[in-house]
């Protein structure tokens, strides 16, 4: 398989020169007659340059989780489709995201994760910024041993901060600063989940340090991971073991309104129990929904699995047209469940369970990528019953492109 890395020099062509608009229009039809997104959306590098702007920079996009920078001064670089960013936790424990470029001559400031003591220092000429992005030192700017220059105003050269919001430890950025306020954006999902976790319950989540995180590299376009996650149609074929305990019949589909998320739920979630050991539950979970769990893809690039005793954040780092890194972080209710020695084996088992499920899905998403190289495929067809969430995601993509 050829991997197409993101080429920053790709010209941003008009969409009509990249793909057949008529095919795109076929997405937004009643599901019985709709077609899926055209092949170019998964195989054409010019399309990715277009999508980068329209989807990833215009929307609230996930670039990480707070638990990966837990201490004050923790910082890590992140590359969002060619744009270098810094994720940092400042001294007041607030997470900030900056463009990762020095205001002097444009050196990339940070190239690996680290804990910084007081400043972000540029390796080139040592200009330094505090954790709020203020330029605080410009050594020798006025000549040797003269660190000021009367014509240079430091206050006009701070780091450029990205519009950022943290929700349930997830770091969302809106590069182009043009999406609706995050509170408005997330309200429909919070409303849906208010019978499971309210705002106070959201504060109870704690990441686990031992079996909390793993990542997977998949050879496919990021959209396939979302499409596959939304539906339960593939349960019997791709997840035969999971289907035995929580079968396709026990699942229901979820349609977010307005169209910002889609997914599925199960009515047969069974908590992991070993003897008298089990994870703590969310305290305000409605009593008639104890066995409900929900799996939601919040567009564009994060999937959340919510259960009475844990939640996970499964987010996508698009690397190329046909290359994606999947990141998984699991959270529990309170520190005892997340990190207590007593429940370590249970956490290991839970993490293993989800990793096996995600590994099973790789054959599905990579198989779709391979198939999309066929010139005779035209977006295909949807099952009017089973593919509703996937159709919803395709409509979301198509509507944001034009
Ligand atoms: S480019 Fe950063 S200090 Fe010169
Ligand atoms: Fe799956």
Short mmCIF file of C-alpha atoms and ligand atoms in Angstrom, two decimals:
data_model
loop_
_atom_site.label_atom_id
_atom_site.label_comp_id
_atom_site.label_asym_id
_atom_site.label_seq_id
_atom_site.Cartn_x
_atom_site.Cartn_y
_atom_site.Cartn_z
CA UNK A 1 0.00 0.00 0.00
CA UNK A 2 1.27 3.47 -0.86
CA UNK A 3 1.14 5.97 2.00
CA UNK A 4 0.46 9.56 0.95
CA UNK A 5 1.90 11.88 3.56
CA UNK A 6 0.43 15.30 3.99
CA UNK A 7 2.01 17.54 1.40
CA UNK A 8 1.91 21.10 2.66
CA UNK A 9 2.63 22.42 -0.82
CA UNK A 10 -0.52 20.98 -2.26
CA UNK A 11 -2.48 23.73 -3.91
CA UNK A 12 -5.93 24.31 -2.52
CA UNK A 13 -7.95 23.61 -5.62
CA UNK A 14 -11.64 24.42 -5.80
CA UNK A 15 -13.70 21.40 -4.83
CA UNK A 16 -15.19 21.14 -8.32
CA UNK A 17 -11.71 20.47 -9.70
CA UNK A 18 -11.07 17.76 -7.14
CA UNK A 19 -14.20 15.66 -7.36
CA UNK A 20 -17.48 15.26 -9.14
CA UNK A 21 -19.88 17.57 -7.27
CA UNK A 22 -22.81 15.61 -8.65
CA UNK A 23 -21.57 12.58 -6.70
CA UNK A 24 -21.29 14.68 -3.55
CA UNK A 25 -24.86 15.86 -4.01
CA UNK A 26 -25.98 12.24 -3.98
CA UNK A 27 -25.00 12.02 -0.30
CA UNK A 28 -27.68 14.41 0.92
CA UNK A 29 -30.71 12.44 -0.24
CA UNK A 30 -33.13 10.23 1.64
CA UNK A 31 -31.13 7.22 2.76
CA UNK A 32 -32.98 4.85 0.41
CA UNK A 33 -31.59 6.63 -2.65
CA UNK A 34 -28.46 8.27 -1.17
CA UNK A 35 -24.90 7.33 -2.12
CA UNK A 36 -21.88 7.47 0.16
CA UNK A 37 -19.05 9.98 -0.18
CA UNK A 38 -17.18 9.58 -3.48
CA UNK A 39 -13.86 7.72 -3.66
CA UNK A 40 -11.87 10.95 -3.96
CA UNK A 41 -12.76 11.76 -0.34
CA UNK A 42 -10.61 8.80 0.69
CA UNK A 43 -7.94 8.59 -1.99
CA UNK A 44 -7.22 12.03 -3.43
CA UNK A 45 -4.47 14.05 -1.72
CA UNK A 46 -5.83 17.30 -3.18
CA UNK A 47 -9.09 16.54 -1.43
CA UNK A 48 -7.26 16.20 1.89
CA UNK A 49 -5.81 19.70 1.47
CA UNK A 50 -9.38 20.93 0.99
CA UNK A 51 -10.83 18.90 3.86
CA UNK A 52 -8.08 20.09 6.19
CA UNK A 53 -9.42 23.63 5.98
CA UNK A 54 -13.13 22.90 5.82
CA UNK A 55 -13.31 20.14 8.39
CA UNK A 56 -10.31 20.24 10.69
CA UNK A 57 -9.61 23.97 10.92
CA UNK A 58 -13.18 25.25 10.77
CA UNK A 59 -14.58 22.81 13.35
CA UNK A 60 -13.91 21.91 16.98
CA UNK A 61 -11.21 19.30 16.42
CA UNK A 62 -9.61 17.06 19.04
CA UNK A 63 -5.82 17.26 19.41
CA UNK A 64 -5.32 15.28 22.60
CA UNK A 65 -6.36 14.73 26.19
CA UNK A 66 -5.34 16.60 29.31
CA UNK A 67 -4.15 13.42 31.00
CA UNK A 68 -1.18 13.30 28.60
CA UNK A 69 0.14 16.55 30.16
CA UNK A 70 -0.86 16.05 33.81
CA UNK A 71 1.65 18.34 35.61
CA UNK A 72 2.25 22.09 35.47
CA UNK A 73 4.85 22.74 32.76
CA UNK A 74 4.12 19.52 30.87
CA UNK A 75 4.25 20.29 27.18
CA UNK A 76 4.08 18.29 23.99
CA UNK A 77 4.16 19.06 20.30
CA UNK A 78 1.32 18.02 18.05
CA UNK A 79 1.08 18.16 14.28
CA UNK A 80 -2.44 18.81 13.00
CA UNK A 81 -2.26 17.96 9.30
CA UNK A 82 0.93 19.94 8.87
CA UNK A 83 0.24 22.72 11.41
CA UNK A 84 2.70 22.52 14.33
CA UNK A 85 1.09 23.08 17.74
CA UNK A 86 2.18 23.02 21.39
CA UNK A 87 -0.10 21.62 24.08
CA UNK A 88 0.97 22.89 27.49
CA UNK A 89 -0.34 22.97 31.06
CA UNK A 90 0.43 26.32 32.65
CA UNK A 91 1.26 27.02 36.30
CA UNK A 92 -2.41 27.49 37.19
CA UNK A 93 -3.02 24.01 35.67
CA UNK A 94 -4.88 25.47 32.71
CA UNK A 95 -4.32 23.70 29.39
CA UNK A 96 -3.34 25.98 26.54
CA UNK A 97 -2.60 25.36 22.88
CA UNK A 98 -0.20 27.58 20.94
CA UNK A 99 1.07 27.60 17.41
CA UNK A 100 4.47 25.96 17.69
CA UNK A 101 6.55 28.66 16.05
CA UNK A 102 8.92 31.29 17.38
CA UNK A 103 7.95 34.89 16.67
CA UNK A 104 11.59 35.74 15.82
CA UNK A 105 12.63 33.83 12.73
CA UNK A 106 10.03 31.09 12.76
CA UNK A 107 11.89 28.19 14.36
CA UNK A 108 9.66 25.35 15.57
CA UNK A 109 9.88 25.76 19.32
CA UNK A 110 9.18 22.32 20.74
CA UNK A 111 9.97 19.01 19.11
CA UNK A 112 9.41 16.50 21.88
CA UNK A 113 7.30 16.08 25.00
CA UNK A 114 8.93 17.42 28.16
CA UNK A 115 8.35 19.14 31.48
CA UNK A 116 9.32 22.80 31.31
CA UNK A 117 10.35 24.72 34.42
CA UNK A 118 9.51 28.34 33.66
CA UNK A 119 9.63 29.13 29.97
CA UNK A 120 9.35 27.78 26.46
CA UNK A 121 12.82 28.62 25.14
CA UNK A 122 13.51 28.71 21.43
CA UNK A 123 16.55 26.53 20.66
CA UNK A 124 17.72 28.87 17.88
CA UNK A 125 18.52 32.23 19.62
CA UNK A 126 16.93 31.60 23.03
CA UNK A 127 13.97 33.92 22.85
CA UNK A 128 11.73 32.69 25.65
CA UNK A 129 8.00 32.69 26.34
CA UNK A 130 6.15 32.11 29.58
CA UNK A 131 3.38 29.51 29.76
CA UNK A 132 0.78 32.11 28.86
CA UNK A 133 2.66 32.78 25.64
CA UNK A 134 4.17 36.16 26.62
CA UNK A 135 7.60 36.86 25.17
CA UNK A 136 9.72 37.37 28.30
CA UNK A 137 13.33 37.23 27.12
CA UNK A 138 15.11 38.33 23.94
CA UNK A 139 18.82 37.77 24.68
CA UNK A 140 21.25 40.07 22.84
CA UNK A 141 18.52 41.58 20.70
CA UNK A 142 20.18 45.00 21.01
CA UNK A 143 23.72 43.67 20.46
CA UNK A 144 25.97 41.59 22.71
CA UNK A 145 24.77 41.70 26.35
CA UNK A 146 22.02 44.12 25.50
CA UNK A 147 18.74 42.26 25.85
CA UNK A 148 16.38 45.05 24.81
CA UNK A 149 16.04 47.24 21.79
CA UNK A 150 14.12 50.51 21.97
CA UNK A 151 12.40 49.84 18.65
CA UNK A 152 11.29 46.35 19.56
CA UNK A 153 8.09 45.96 21.56
CA UNK A 154 8.05 42.54 23.21
CA UNK A 155 4.35 42.71 23.92
CA UNK A 156 3.56 42.54 20.23
CA UNK A 157 5.41 39.27 19.66
CA UNK A 158 3.80 36.78 21.99
CA UNK A 159 2.97 33.24 20.92
CA UNK A 160 -0.22 32.86 18.95
CA UNK A 161 -2.76 31.04 21.08
CA UNK A 162 -5.33 28.73 19.49
CA UNK A 163 -9.01 28.86 20.45
CA UNK A 164 -9.18 25.92 22.85
CA UNK A 165 -11.75 24.24 25.08
CA UNK A 166 -11.38 21.33 27.48
CA UNK A 167 -14.39 19.10 27.97
CA UNK A 168 -14.26 15.82 29.90
CA UNK A 169 -10.44 16.07 29.68
CA UNK A 170 -10.63 16.22 25.86
CA UNK A 171 -8.71 19.07 24.22
CA UNK A 172 -10.70 20.68 21.39
CA UNK A 173 -9.25 23.37 19.16
CA UNK A 174 -10.83 25.58 16.53
CA UNK A 175 -7.88 26.72 14.44
CA UNK A 176 -9.83 29.23 12.35
CA UNK A 177 -11.74 30.63 15.40
CA UNK A 178 -14.98 30.55 13.46
CA UNK A 179 -17.04 27.68 14.95
CA UNK A 180 -19.95 28.32 17.33
CA UNK A 181 -19.10 28.62 21.04
CA UNK A 182 -18.11 25.28 22.46
CA UNK A 183 -20.91 25.41 25.05
CA UNK A 184 -23.43 25.63 22.26
CA UNK A 185 -21.64 22.99 20.22
CA UNK A 186 -21.66 20.43 23.02
CA UNK A 187 -25.10 21.21 24.45
CA UNK A 188 -27.05 18.59 22.43
CA UNK A 189 -24.73 15.80 23.55
CA UNK A 190 -24.71 16.98 27.18
CA UNK A 191 -28.49 17.07 27.08
CA UNK A 192 -28.64 13.55 25.70
CA UNK A 193 -26.26 12.27 28.37
CA UNK A 194 -27.81 14.18 31.28
CA UNK A 195 -29.63 11.04 32.40
CA UNK A 196 -26.23 9.34 32.76
CA UNK A 197 -23.78 12.01 33.90
CA UNK A 198 -24.44 15.60 34.83
CA UNK A 199 -21.86 18.39 34.93
CA UNK A 200 -20.83 17.48 38.48
CA UNK A 201 -20.34 13.83 37.51
CA UNK A 202 -18.12 14.92 34.63
CA UNK A 203 -15.67 16.22 37.24
CA UNK A 204 -15.35 12.76 38.79
CA UNK A 205 -13.54 11.19 35.86
CA UNK A 206 -9.91 10.23 36.47
CA UNK A 207 -7.54 8.72 33.94
CA UNK A 208 -5.74 5.58 34.86
CA UNK A 209 -1.96 5.64 34.68
CA UNK A 210 -1.30 1.93 34.31
CA UNK A 211 -3.79 0.57 31.80
CA UNK A 212 -5.34 3.81 30.62
CA UNK A 213 -3.75 4.54 27.26
CA UNK A 214 -2.88 2.73 24.05
CA UNK A 215 -2.61 3.70 20.40
CA UNK A 216 -3.04 1.89 17.10
CA UNK A 217 -1.77 2.71 13.63
CA UNK A 218 -4.22 2.02 10.85
CA UNK A 219 -3.66 2.19 7.12
CA UNK A 220 -6.82 4.01 6.21
CA UNK A 221 -8.46 7.38 5.98
CA UNK A 222 -9.66 8.76 9.34
CA UNK A 223 -13.29 8.83 8.16
CA UNK A 224 -13.50 5.05 7.97
CA UNK A 225 -12.86 4.80 11.72
CA UNK A 226 -15.81 7.13 12.39
CA UNK A 227 -18.13 5.38 9.95
CA UNK A 228 -17.33 1.99 11.37
CA UNK A 229 -17.73 3.15 14.96
CA UNK A 230 -21.18 4.64 14.38
CA UNK A 231 -22.95 1.43 13.46
CA UNK A 232 -23.61 -1.95 15.05
CA UNK A 233 -24.35 -3.66 11.71
CA UNK A 234 -20.90 -5.28 11.68
CA UNK A 235 -21.11 -6.74 15.19
CA UNK A 236 -21.85 -10.39 14.21
CA UNK A 237 -19.15 -10.49 11.52
CA UNK A 238 -16.29 -8.43 12.93
CA UNK A 239 -16.90 -8.91 16.69
CA UNK A 240 -18.40 -12.41 17.10
CA UNK A 241 -17.37 -12.65 20.78
CA UNK A 242 -18.77 -9.23 21.68
CA UNK A 243 -21.92 -10.11 19.78
CA UNK A 244 -22.47 -13.07 22.14
CA UNK A 245 -22.73 -10.81 25.22
CA UNK A 246 -24.13 -7.65 23.64
CA UNK A 247 -25.71 -8.67 20.38
CA UNK A 248 -26.82 -6.63 17.43
CA UNK A 249 -30.42 -7.00 18.71
CA UNK A 250 -29.55 -5.20 21.94
CA UNK A 251 -28.28 -2.12 20.12
CA UNK A 252 -30.03 1.03 19.02
CA UNK A 253 -28.84 3.84 16.78
CA UNK A 254 -28.34 7.42 17.90
CA UNK A 255 -28.91 10.45 15.74
CA UNK A 256 -27.57 13.75 17.04
CA UNK A 257 -29.63 16.83 16.34
CA UNK A 258 -28.40 19.20 15.07
CA UNK A 259 -26.20 16.88 13.08
CA UNK A 260 -22.93 16.97 15.03
CA UNK A 261 -22.75 13.43 16.36
CA UNK A 262 -24.07 9.96 15.66
CA UNK A 263 -23.60 6.55 17.13
CA UNK A 264 -25.15 3.57 18.80
CA UNK A 265 -26.10 2.35 22.22
CA UNK A 266 -26.42 -1.01 23.91
CA UNK A 267 -29.02 -2.08 26.48
CA UNK A 268 -26.96 -5.01 27.69
CA UNK A 269 -23.78 -3.57 29.14
CA UNK A 270 -22.49 -5.84 31.92
CA UNK A 271 -20.04 -4.39 34.41
CA UNK A 272 -16.79 -6.25 34.93
CA UNK A 273 -17.02 -8.02 38.31
CA UNK A 274 -14.39 -10.32 39.86
CA UNK A 275 -15.51 -11.69 43.24
CA UNK A 276 -16.47 -8.55 45.11
CA UNK A 277 -14.31 -6.29 42.97
CA UNK A 278 -15.86 -3.84 40.57
CA UNK A 279 -15.36 -0.26 39.46
CA UNK A 280 -17.24 2.56 41.13
CA UNK A 281 -20.33 3.81 39.27
CA UNK A 282 -21.39 7.32 38.30
CA UNK A 283 -23.66 8.42 41.18
CA UNK A 284 -26.51 10.02 39.22
CA UNK A 285 -26.96 7.44 36.48
CA UNK A 286 -30.71 6.88 36.01
CA UNK A 287 -31.85 3.72 37.72
CA UNK A 288 -33.80 2.40 34.74
CA UNK A 289 -30.77 2.71 32.46
CA UNK A 290 -28.16 0.84 34.49
CA UNK A 291 -27.30 -1.48 31.60
CA UNK A 292 -27.23 1.21 28.93
CA UNK A 293 -23.95 2.19 27.35
CA UNK A 294 -23.52 4.62 24.49
CA UNK A 295 -20.90 4.95 21.75
CA UNK A 296 -20.91 8.30 20.09
CA UNK A 297 -18.79 9.79 17.34
CA UNK A 298 -18.61 13.53 17.83
CA UNK A 299 -17.60 14.88 14.44
CA UNK A 300 -15.00 15.18 13.15
CA UNK A 301 -12.55 13.07 15.10
CA UNK A 302 -13.49 11.81 18.54
CA UNK A 303 -15.43 8.77 19.66
CA UNK A 304 -16.59 8.41 23.24
CA UNK A 305 -17.80 5.24 24.93
CA UNK A 306 -19.85 5.94 28.05
CA UNK A 307 -20.65 3.23 30.61
CA UNK A 308 -21.91 3.38 34.17
CA UNK A 309 -18.44 2.53 35.51
CA UNK A 310 -15.99 3.93 32.95
CA UNK A 311 -15.70 5.99 29.84
CA UNK A 312 -13.17 6.08 27.08
CA UNK A 313 -12.06 8.73 24.64
CA UNK A 314 -10.98 7.29 21.31
CA UNK A 315 -9.65 10.05 19.09
CA UNK A 316 -8.12 10.17 15.65
CA UNK A 317 -4.92 11.78 14.46
CA UNK A 318 -5.09 11.99 10.66
CA UNK A 319 -1.58 11.53 9.25
CA UNK A 320 -2.18 11.11 5.56
CA UNK A 321 -4.93 10.27 3.11
CA UNK A 322 -4.63 6.60 4.04
CA UNK A 323 -2.90 6.70 7.41
CA UNK A 324 -4.38 7.43 10.83
CA UNK A 325 -3.24 7.07 14.42
CA UNK A 326 -5.96 6.03 16.84
CA UNK A 327 -5.49 7.09 20.48
CA UNK A 328 -7.40 5.48 23.33
CA UNK A 329 -7.65 6.85 26.87
CA UNK A 330 -9.79 5.17 29.52
CA UNK A 331 -11.25 6.99 32.55
CA UNK A 332 -12.92 5.75 35.72
CA UNK A 333 -15.07 7.26 38.45
CA UNK A 334 -12.68 8.56 41.12
CA UNK A 335 -9.04 7.81 41.80
CA UNK A 336 -9.58 4.51 43.60
CA UNK A 337 -11.06 2.90 40.49
CA UNK A 338 -8.62 4.67 38.17
CA UNK A 339 -5.41 3.98 40.03
CA UNK A 340 -6.01 1.88 43.18
CA UNK A 341 -3.80 -1.23 43.40
CA UNK A 342 -6.83 -3.25 44.44
CA UNK A 343 -8.47 -2.92 40.98
CA UNK A 344 -5.35 -3.14 38.83
CA UNK A 345 -6.16 -6.55 37.34
CA UNK A 346 -9.68 -5.40 36.50
CA UNK A 347 -8.29 -2.33 34.69
CA UNK A 348 -5.90 -4.55 32.77
CA UNK A 349 -8.77 -6.76 31.68
CA UNK A 350 -10.94 -3.80 30.70
CA UNK A 351 -8.16 -2.24 28.64
CA UNK A 352 -7.44 -5.59 26.97
CA UNK A 353 -11.12 -5.99 26.12
CA UNK A 354 -11.31 -2.62 24.35
CA UNK A 355 -7.99 -3.11 22.61
CA UNK A 356 -9.20 -6.43 21.20
CA UNK A 357 -12.39 -4.79 19.93
CA UNK A 358 -10.42 -1.96 18.28
CA UNK A 359 -7.96 -4.45 16.77
CA UNK A 360 -10.85 -6.40 15.27
CA UNK A 361 -12.11 -3.22 13.65
CA UNK A 362 -8.81 -2.66 11.82
CA UNK A 363 -9.62 -5.29 9.20
CA UNK A 364 -12.92 -3.50 8.53
CA UNK A 365 -11.52 0.00 8.14
CA UNK A 366 -8.47 -1.05 6.11
CA UNK A 367 -10.65 -3.23 3.90
CA UNK A 368 -12.79 -0.21 3.03
CA UNK A 369 -9.68 1.81 2.19
CA UNK A 370 -8.44 -0.89 -0.19
CA UNK A 371 -11.86 -1.19 -1.83
CA UNK A 372 -12.07 2.53 -2.41
CA UNK A 373 -9.29 2.29 -4.99
CA UNK A 374 -11.73 0.58 -7.32
CA UNK A 375 -12.87 2.83 -10.19
CA UNK A 376 -16.21 1.05 -10.41
CA UNK A 377 -17.30 1.93 -6.87
CA UNK A 378 -19.46 5.04 -6.79
CA UNK A 379 -20.15 5.63 -3.10
CA UNK A 380 -22.20 2.47 -2.80
CA UNK A 381 -25.53 2.07 -1.05
CA UNK A 382 -26.77 2.32 2.51
CA UNK A 383 -29.01 -0.06 4.38
CA UNK A 384 -31.97 2.22 5.15
CA UNK A 385 -32.17 0.66 8.63
CA UNK A 386 -28.64 -0.32 9.64
CA UNK A 387 -26.55 2.45 8.11
CA UNK A 388 -28.38 5.52 9.37
CA UNK A 389 -25.55 6.86 11.60
CA UNK A 390 -22.99 6.37 8.83
CA UNK A 391 -25.24 8.20 6.38
CA UNK A 392 -25.57 10.98 8.93
CA UNK A 393 -21.79 11.32 9.15
CA UNK A 394 -21.44 11.41 5.35
CA UNK A 395 -24.07 14.15 5.21
CA UNK A 396 -22.17 16.12 7.84
CA UNK A 397 -18.94 15.88 5.85
CA UNK A 398 -20.61 16.77 2.55
CA UNK A 399 -22.49 19.74 4.01
CA UNK A 400 -19.29 21.18 5.48
CA UNK A 401 -17.37 20.93 2.24
CA UNK A 402 -19.61 23.14 0.16
S1 LIG B 1 14.02 31.86 15.80
FE1 LIG B 1 13.51 31.63 17.84
S2 LIG B 1 14.94 32.83 18.89
FE2 LIG B 1 15.47 33.08 16.82
FE1 LIG B 2 -16.53 -2.42 15.59
#
